[in-house]
Coordinates of N, CA, C and O in Angstrom, one line a residue:
M1 N -86.3 21.5 0.2 CA -86.8 20.3 0.9 C -85.7 19.9 1.9 O -84.6 19.8 1.6
L2 N -86.2 19.8 3.2 CA -85.4 19.4 4.3 C -85.8 18.0 4.8 O -86.9 17.8 5.1
L3 N -84.8 17.1 4.8 CA -85.0 15.7 5.2 C -84.5 15.5 6.6 O -83.3 15.7 6.8
L4 N -85.4 15.0 7.4 CA -85.0 14.7 8.8 C -85.0 13.1 9.0 O -86.0 12.5 8.9
H5 N -83.9 12.6 9.4 CA -83.7 11.2 9.6 C -84.3 10.6 10.9 O -84.7 11.4 11.8
G6 N -84.4 9.3 11.0 CA -84.9 8.7 12.2 C -83.8 8.2 13.1 O -82.6 8.4 12.9
F7 N -84.2 7.4 14.1 CA -83.3 6.8 15.0 C -82.9 5.4 14.6 O -83.8 4.6 14.2
P8 N -81.7 5.0 14.6 CA -80.4 5.7 15.0 C -79.7 6.2 13.8 O -78.4 6.1 13.7
Q9 N -80.3 6.6 12.8 CA -79.7 7.0 11.5 C -79.0 8.3 11.5 O -78.9 9.0 12.6
N10 N -78.5 8.8 10.3 CA -78.0 10.1 10.1 C -78.4 10.5 8.7 O -79.1 9.8 8.0
W11 N -77.8 11.6 8.3 CA -78.2 12.2 7.0 C -78.0 11.2 5.8 O -78.7 11.2 4.8
F12 N -77.0 10.3 6.0 CA -76.6 9.3 4.9 C -77.8 8.4 4.5 O -77.8 7.9 3.4
C13 N -78.7 8.2 5.4 CA -79.9 7.3 5.0 C -80.7 7.9 3.8 O -81.4 7.2 3.2
W14 N -80.5 9.2 3.6 CA -81.3 9.9 2.5 C -80.5 10.0 1.2 O -80.9 10.6 0.2
R15 N -79.3 9.4 1.1 CA -78.4 9.6 0.0 C -79.0 9.3 -1.3 O -78.8 10.0 -2.3
F16 N -79.8 8.2 -1.5 CA -80.4 7.9 -2.8 C -81.6 8.9 -3.1 O -81.7 9.3 -4.2
L17 N -82.3 9.2 -2.1 CA -83.4 10.2 -2.3 C -82.9 11.6 -2.6 O -83.4 12.3 -3.4
L18 N -81.7 11.9 -2.0 CA -81.1 13.2 -2.4 C -80.8 13.3 -3.8 O -81.0 14.3 -4.5
Q19 N -80.2 12.2 -4.4 CA -79.9 12.1 -5.8 C -81.1 12.2 -6.7 O -81.2 13.0 -7.6
E20 N -82.2 11.5 -6.2 CA -83.4 11.5 -7.0 C -84.1 12.9 -7.0 O -84.6 13.4 -8.0
L21 N -84.2 13.5 -5.8 CA -84.9 14.8 -5.7 C -84.1 16.0 -6.1 O -84.6 17.0 -6.3
G22 N -82.7 15.8 -6.1 CA -81.9 16.9 -6.4 C -82.1 17.6 -7.7 O -81.8 18.8 -7.9
G23 N -82.7 16.9 -8.7 CA -83.0 17.5 -10.0 C -84.2 18.4 -10.0 O -84.3 19.3 -10.8
R24 N -85.1 18.2 -9.0 CA -86.3 19.0 -8.9 C -86.4 20.0 -7.7 O -87.1 20.9 -7.7
F25 N -85.6 19.7 -6.7 CA -85.6 20.5 -5.5 C -84.2 20.8 -5.0 O -83.3 20.1 -5.4
R26 N -84.1 21.8 -4.2 CA -82.9 22.0 -3.5 C -83.1 21.1 -2.2 O -83.7 21.5 -1.3
A27 N -82.6 19.9 -2.2 CA -82.8 19.0 -1.2 C -81.6 18.9 -0.2 O -80.5 18.9 -0.7
V28 N -81.9 19.0 1.1 CA -80.9 19.0 2.1 C -81.2 18.0 3.2 O -82.4 17.9 3.6
A29 N -80.2 17.2 3.6 CA -80.4 16.3 4.7 C -79.3 16.6 5.7 O -78.1 16.9 5.3
L30 N -79.6 16.7 6.9 CA -78.6 17.0 7.9 C -78.6 16.0 9.1 O -79.6 15.2 9.2
D31 N -77.6 16.0 9.8 CA -77.6 15.2 11.0 C -78.3 15.9 12.1 O -77.9 17.1 12.4
L32 N -79.3 15.3 12.7 CA -79.9 16.0 13.9 C -79.0 16.0 15.1 O -78.0 15.3 15.1
R33 N -79.2 16.9 16.0 CA -78.4 17.1 17.2 C -78.1 15.7 17.8 O -79.0 15.0 18.1
G34 N -76.8 15.4 18.0 CA -76.4 14.2 18.7 C -76.2 13.0 17.7 O -75.7 12.0 18.2
Y35 N -76.5 13.2 16.5 CA -76.3 12.0 15.5 C -75.2 12.3 14.6 O -74.9 13.5 14.3
G36 N -74.6 11.2 14.0 CA -73.6 11.4 13.0 C -72.5 12.3 13.4 O -71.9 12.2 14.5
A37 N -72.2 13.2 12.5 CA -71.1 14.2 12.7 C -71.5 15.5 13.4 O -70.7 16.4 13.5
S38 N -72.8 15.5 13.9 CA -73.2 16.8 14.5 C -72.6 16.9 15.9 O -72.0 16.0 16.4
D39 N -72.8 18.1 16.5 CA -72.4 18.3 17.9 C -73.1 17.3 18.8 O -74.3 17.0 18.5
K40 N -72.5 16.9 19.8 CA -73.1 16.0 20.8 C -73.0 16.6 22.2 O -72.2 16.2 23.0
P41 N -73.9 17.6 22.5 CA -73.8 18.3 23.8 C -74.1 17.3 24.9 O -74.8 16.3 24.7
H42 N -73.5 17.5 26.0 CA -73.7 16.6 27.2 C -74.9 17.0 27.9 O -75.4 18.1 28.0
G43 N -75.5 16.0 28.6 CA -76.7 16.2 29.4 C -78.0 16.1 28.7 O -78.1 16.5 27.6
R44 N -78.9 15.6 29.4 CA -80.3 15.4 28.9 C -80.9 16.7 28.5 O -81.7 16.7 27.5
D45 N -80.7 17.7 29.2 CA -81.3 19.0 28.9 C -80.9 19.6 27.6 O -81.6 20.4 27.0
S46 N -79.8 19.1 27.0 CA -79.3 19.6 25.7 C -80.2 19.0 24.6 O -80.0 19.4 23.4
Y47 N -81.1 18.1 24.9 CA -81.9 17.5 23.9 C -83.4 17.7 24.1 O -84.2 16.9 23.6
R48 N -83.7 18.8 24.8 CA -85.1 19.1 25.0 C -85.8 19.4 23.6 O -85.1 19.9 22.7
L49 N -87.1 19.1 23.6 CA -87.8 19.3 22.3 C -87.6 20.7 21.7 O -87.4 20.9 20.6
E50 N -87.7 21.7 22.6 CA -87.6 23.1 22.0 C -86.3 23.4 21.4 O -86.2 24.1 20.5
L51 N -85.2 22.8 21.9 CA -83.9 22.9 21.4 C -83.8 22.2 20.0 O -83.2 22.8 19.1
L52 N -84.3 21.0 19.9 CA -84.3 20.3 18.7 C -85.1 21.0 17.6 O -84.7 21.1 16.5
L53 N -86.3 21.5 18.0 CA -87.1 22.2 17.1 C -86.4 23.5 16.6 O -86.5 23.9 15.5
G54 N -85.7 24.2 17.6 CA -85.0 25.4 17.3 C -83.9 25.1 16.3 O -83.7 25.9 15.3
D55 N -83.2 24.0 16.4 CA -82.2 23.6 15.4 C -82.8 23.6 14.0 O -82.2 24.1 13.0
I56 N -83.9 22.9 13.9 CA -84.5 22.7 12.6 C -85.0 24.0 12.0 O -84.8 24.3 10.8
C57 N -85.7 24.8 12.9 CA -86.1 26.1 12.4 C -85.0 27.0 11.9 O -85.1 27.7 10.9
E58 N -83.9 27.0 12.7 CA -82.7 27.8 12.3 C -82.2 27.4 10.9 O -81.8 28.2 10.1
V59 N -82.2 26.1 10.6 CA -81.7 25.6 9.3 C -82.7 26.0 8.2 O -82.3 26.5 7.2
I60 N -84.0 25.9 8.4 CA -85.0 26.4 7.5 C -84.8 27.9 7.2 O -84.8 28.3 6.0
E61 N -84.6 28.6 8.2 CA -84.5 30.1 8.1 C -83.1 30.4 7.4 O -83.1 31.3 6.5
A62 N -82.1 29.7 7.7 CA -80.8 30.0 7.1 C -80.8 29.6 5.6 O -80.2 30.3 4.8
L63 N -81.5 28.5 5.2 CA -81.5 28.1 3.8 C -82.4 29.0 3.0 O -82.2 29.2 1.8
G64 N -83.5 29.5 3.6 CA -84.4 30.3 2.9 C -85.1 29.6 1.8 O -84.9 28.4 1.6
T65 N -85.8 30.4 1.0 CA -86.4 29.9 -0.2 C -86.2 30.9 -1.3 O -86.4 32.1 -1.1
P66 N -85.7 30.4 -2.5 CA -85.5 31.4 -3.5 C -86.8 32.2 -3.8 O -87.9 31.7 -3.7
P67 N -86.6 33.5 -4.1 CA -87.8 34.3 -4.4 C -88.6 33.7 -5.6 O -88.0 33.2 -6.6
A68 N -89.9 33.8 -5.5 CA -90.8 33.4 -6.6 C -90.7 34.5 -7.7 O -90.3 35.6 -7.4
P69 N -91.0 34.1 -8.9 CA -91.0 35.1 -10.0 C -91.8 36.3 -9.6 O -93.0 36.2 -9.2
G70 N -91.3 37.5 -9.7 CA -92.0 38.7 -9.3 C -91.7 39.2 -7.9 O -92.0 40.3 -7.6
D71 N -91.2 38.3 -7.0 CA -90.9 38.6 -5.7 C -89.5 39.1 -5.6 O -88.6 38.7 -6.4
T72 N -89.2 39.9 -4.6 CA -87.8 40.4 -4.5 C -87.1 39.7 -3.3 O -85.9 39.8 -3.3
A73 N -87.8 39.1 -2.4 CA -87.1 38.6 -1.2 C -87.4 37.1 -1.1 O -88.5 36.6 -1.5
A74 N -86.4 36.4 -0.5 CA -86.6 35.0 -0.2 C -87.4 34.9 1.0 O -87.4 35.8 1.9
S75 N -88.1 33.8 1.2 CA -88.9 33.5 2.4 C -88.4 32.2 3.0 O -88.2 31.2 2.2
P76 N -88.3 32.1 4.3 CA -87.9 30.8 4.9 C -89.1 29.8 4.9 O -90.0 29.9 5.8
K77 N -89.2 29.0 4.0 CA -90.3 28.0 3.9 C -89.7 26.8 3.2 O -88.9 26.9 2.3
C78 N -90.2 25.6 3.6 CA -89.7 24.4 3.0 C -90.7 23.3 2.9 O -91.7 23.3 3.5
V79 N -90.4 22.3 2.1 CA -91.1 21.0 2.1 C -90.3 20.2 3.2 O -89.1 20.0 3.0
L80 N -91.0 19.9 4.3 CA -90.3 19.2 5.4 C -90.7 17.7 5.3 O -91.8 17.4 5.3
V81 N -89.6 16.9 5.3 CA -89.8 15.4 5.2 C -89.2 14.8 6.4 O -88.0 15.1 6.8
G82 N -89.9 14.0 7.2 CA -89.4 13.4 8.3 C -89.7 11.9 8.4 O -90.8 11.5 8.0
H83 N -88.8 11.1 8.9 CA -88.9 9.7 9.0 C -88.7 9.3 10.5 O -87.7 9.8 11.1
D84 N -89.6 8.5 11.1 CA -89.3 7.9 12.4 C -89.2 9.1 13.4 O -90.1 10.0 13.4
F85 N -88.1 9.2 14.1 CA -88.0 10.3 15.1 C -88.0 11.6 14.4 O -88.5 12.6 14.9
G86 N -87.4 11.7 13.2 CA -87.4 12.9 12.4 C -88.8 13.3 12.0 O -89.2 14.5 11.8
G87 N -89.7 12.3 11.8 CA -91.1 12.5 11.5 C -91.8 13.2 12.7 O -92.6 14.1 12.5
L88 N -91.5 12.7 13.9 CA -92.1 13.3 15.1 C -91.7 14.8 15.2 O -92.5 15.7 15.5
L89 N -90.4 15.0 14.9 CA -89.9 16.4 15.0 C -90.6 17.3 13.9 O -90.9 18.4 14.1
A90 N -90.7 16.7 12.7 CA -91.4 17.4 11.6 C -92.8 17.8 11.9 O -93.2 18.9 11.7
W91 N -93.6 16.9 12.6 CA -94.9 17.2 13.0 C -94.9 18.4 13.9 O -95.7 19.3 13.8
E92 N -94.0 18.4 14.9 CA -93.9 19.5 15.9 C -93.5 20.8 15.2 O -94.0 21.9 15.6
V93 N -92.6 20.8 14.3 CA -92.2 22.0 13.6 C -93.4 22.6 12.8 O -93.7 23.8 12.9
A94 N -94.1 21.7 12.1 CA -95.3 22.1 11.3 C -96.4 22.7 12.2 O -97.0 23.7 11.9
L95 N -96.5 22.1 13.4 CA -97.6 22.6 14.4 C -97.2 23.9 15.0 O -98.0 24.8 15.2
S96 N -95.9 24.0 15.4 CA -95.5 25.2 16.2 C -94.9 26.3 15.3 O -94.9 27.5 15.8
H97 N -94.5 26.0 14.1 CA -94.0 27.1 13.2 C -94.6 26.9 11.8 O -93.8 26.6 10.8
P98 N -95.9 27.0 11.6 CA -96.5 26.6 10.3 C -96.0 27.6 9.2 O -96.0 27.1 8.0
A99 N -95.6 28.7 9.5 CA -95.1 29.7 8.4 C -93.8 29.2 7.8 O -93.5 29.6 6.7
L100 N -93.1 28.2 8.4 CA -91.9 27.7 7.9 C -92.1 26.5 7.0 O -91.1 26.0 6.3
V101 N -93.3 25.9 7.0 CA -93.5 24.7 6.3 C -94.5 24.9 5.2 O -95.7 25.2 5.4
D102 N -94.1 24.6 3.9 CA -95.0 24.7 2.8 C -95.7 23.4 2.6 O -97.0 23.4 2.4
K103 N -95.0 22.3 2.7 CA -95.6 21.0 2.6 C -95.0 20.1 3.7 O -93.8 20.3 4.0
L104 N -95.7 19.1 4.1 CA -95.2 18.2 5.2 C -95.4 16.7 4.7 O -96.4 16.3 4.3
V105 N -94.3 16.0 4.8 CA -94.3 14.6 4.4 C -93.8 13.8 5.6 O -92.6 14.0 6.1
I106 N -94.6 12.9 6.2 CA -94.2 12.1 7.3 C -94.2 10.6 7.0 O -95.2 10.1 6.4
M107 N -93.2 9.9 7.4 CA -93.0 8.5 7.1 C -92.8 7.8 8.4 O -91.8 8.1 9.1
A108 N -93.6 6.8 8.7 CA -93.4 6.0 9.9 C -93.3 6.7 11.2 O -92.5 6.5 12.0
A109 N -94.2 7.7 11.4 CA -94.2 8.5 12.6 C -95.7 9.0 12.9 O -96.2 9.7 12.0
P110 N -96.3 8.6 13.9 CA -97.6 9.0 14.2 C -97.7 10.5 14.7 O -96.7 11.0 15.2
H111 N -98.8 11.1 14.6 CA -99.1 12.4 15.2 C -99.1 12.2 16.7 O -99.5 11.2 17.2
R112 N -98.6 13.3 17.4 CA -98.5 13.2 18.8 C -99.8 12.9 19.5 O -99.9 12.3 20.6
A113 N -100.9 13.4 19.0 CA -102.2 13.2 19.6 C -102.6 11.7 19.6 O -103.2 11.2 20.5
W114 N -102.1 11.0 18.6 CA -102.4 9.6 18.5 C -101.6 8.8 19.6 O -102.0 7.9 20.2
M115 N -100.4 9.3 19.8 CA -99.5 8.7 20.8 C -100.0 8.9 22.2 O -99.7 8.1 23.1
A116 N -100.7 10.0 22.5 CA -101.2 10.2 23.8 C -102.2 9.1 24.2 O -102.4 8.7 25.3

């Protein structure tokens, strides 16, 4: 389970949920690019949507998923949870990379079609 925070938060906003979910899931919360202790690249171009989505996809792929009983290989798939700005990013990851998302949970973030 990968948890994506909103603006202007960081991974720490998930601390209580990490404790709660940690018994049932391998739950991970990270600082999105430019937040908390993450790298803060200069320039607006460093925060383009495709770069932010690439960061998230790389984390999902790096963490993988433990193999199911009878399977020999792990697969990069997760339960993706997003709040606020993290929710908008989660929507985009699920739409552009559906093979990486097993389940999607969005809190306080509309789908981009609604925002148009």
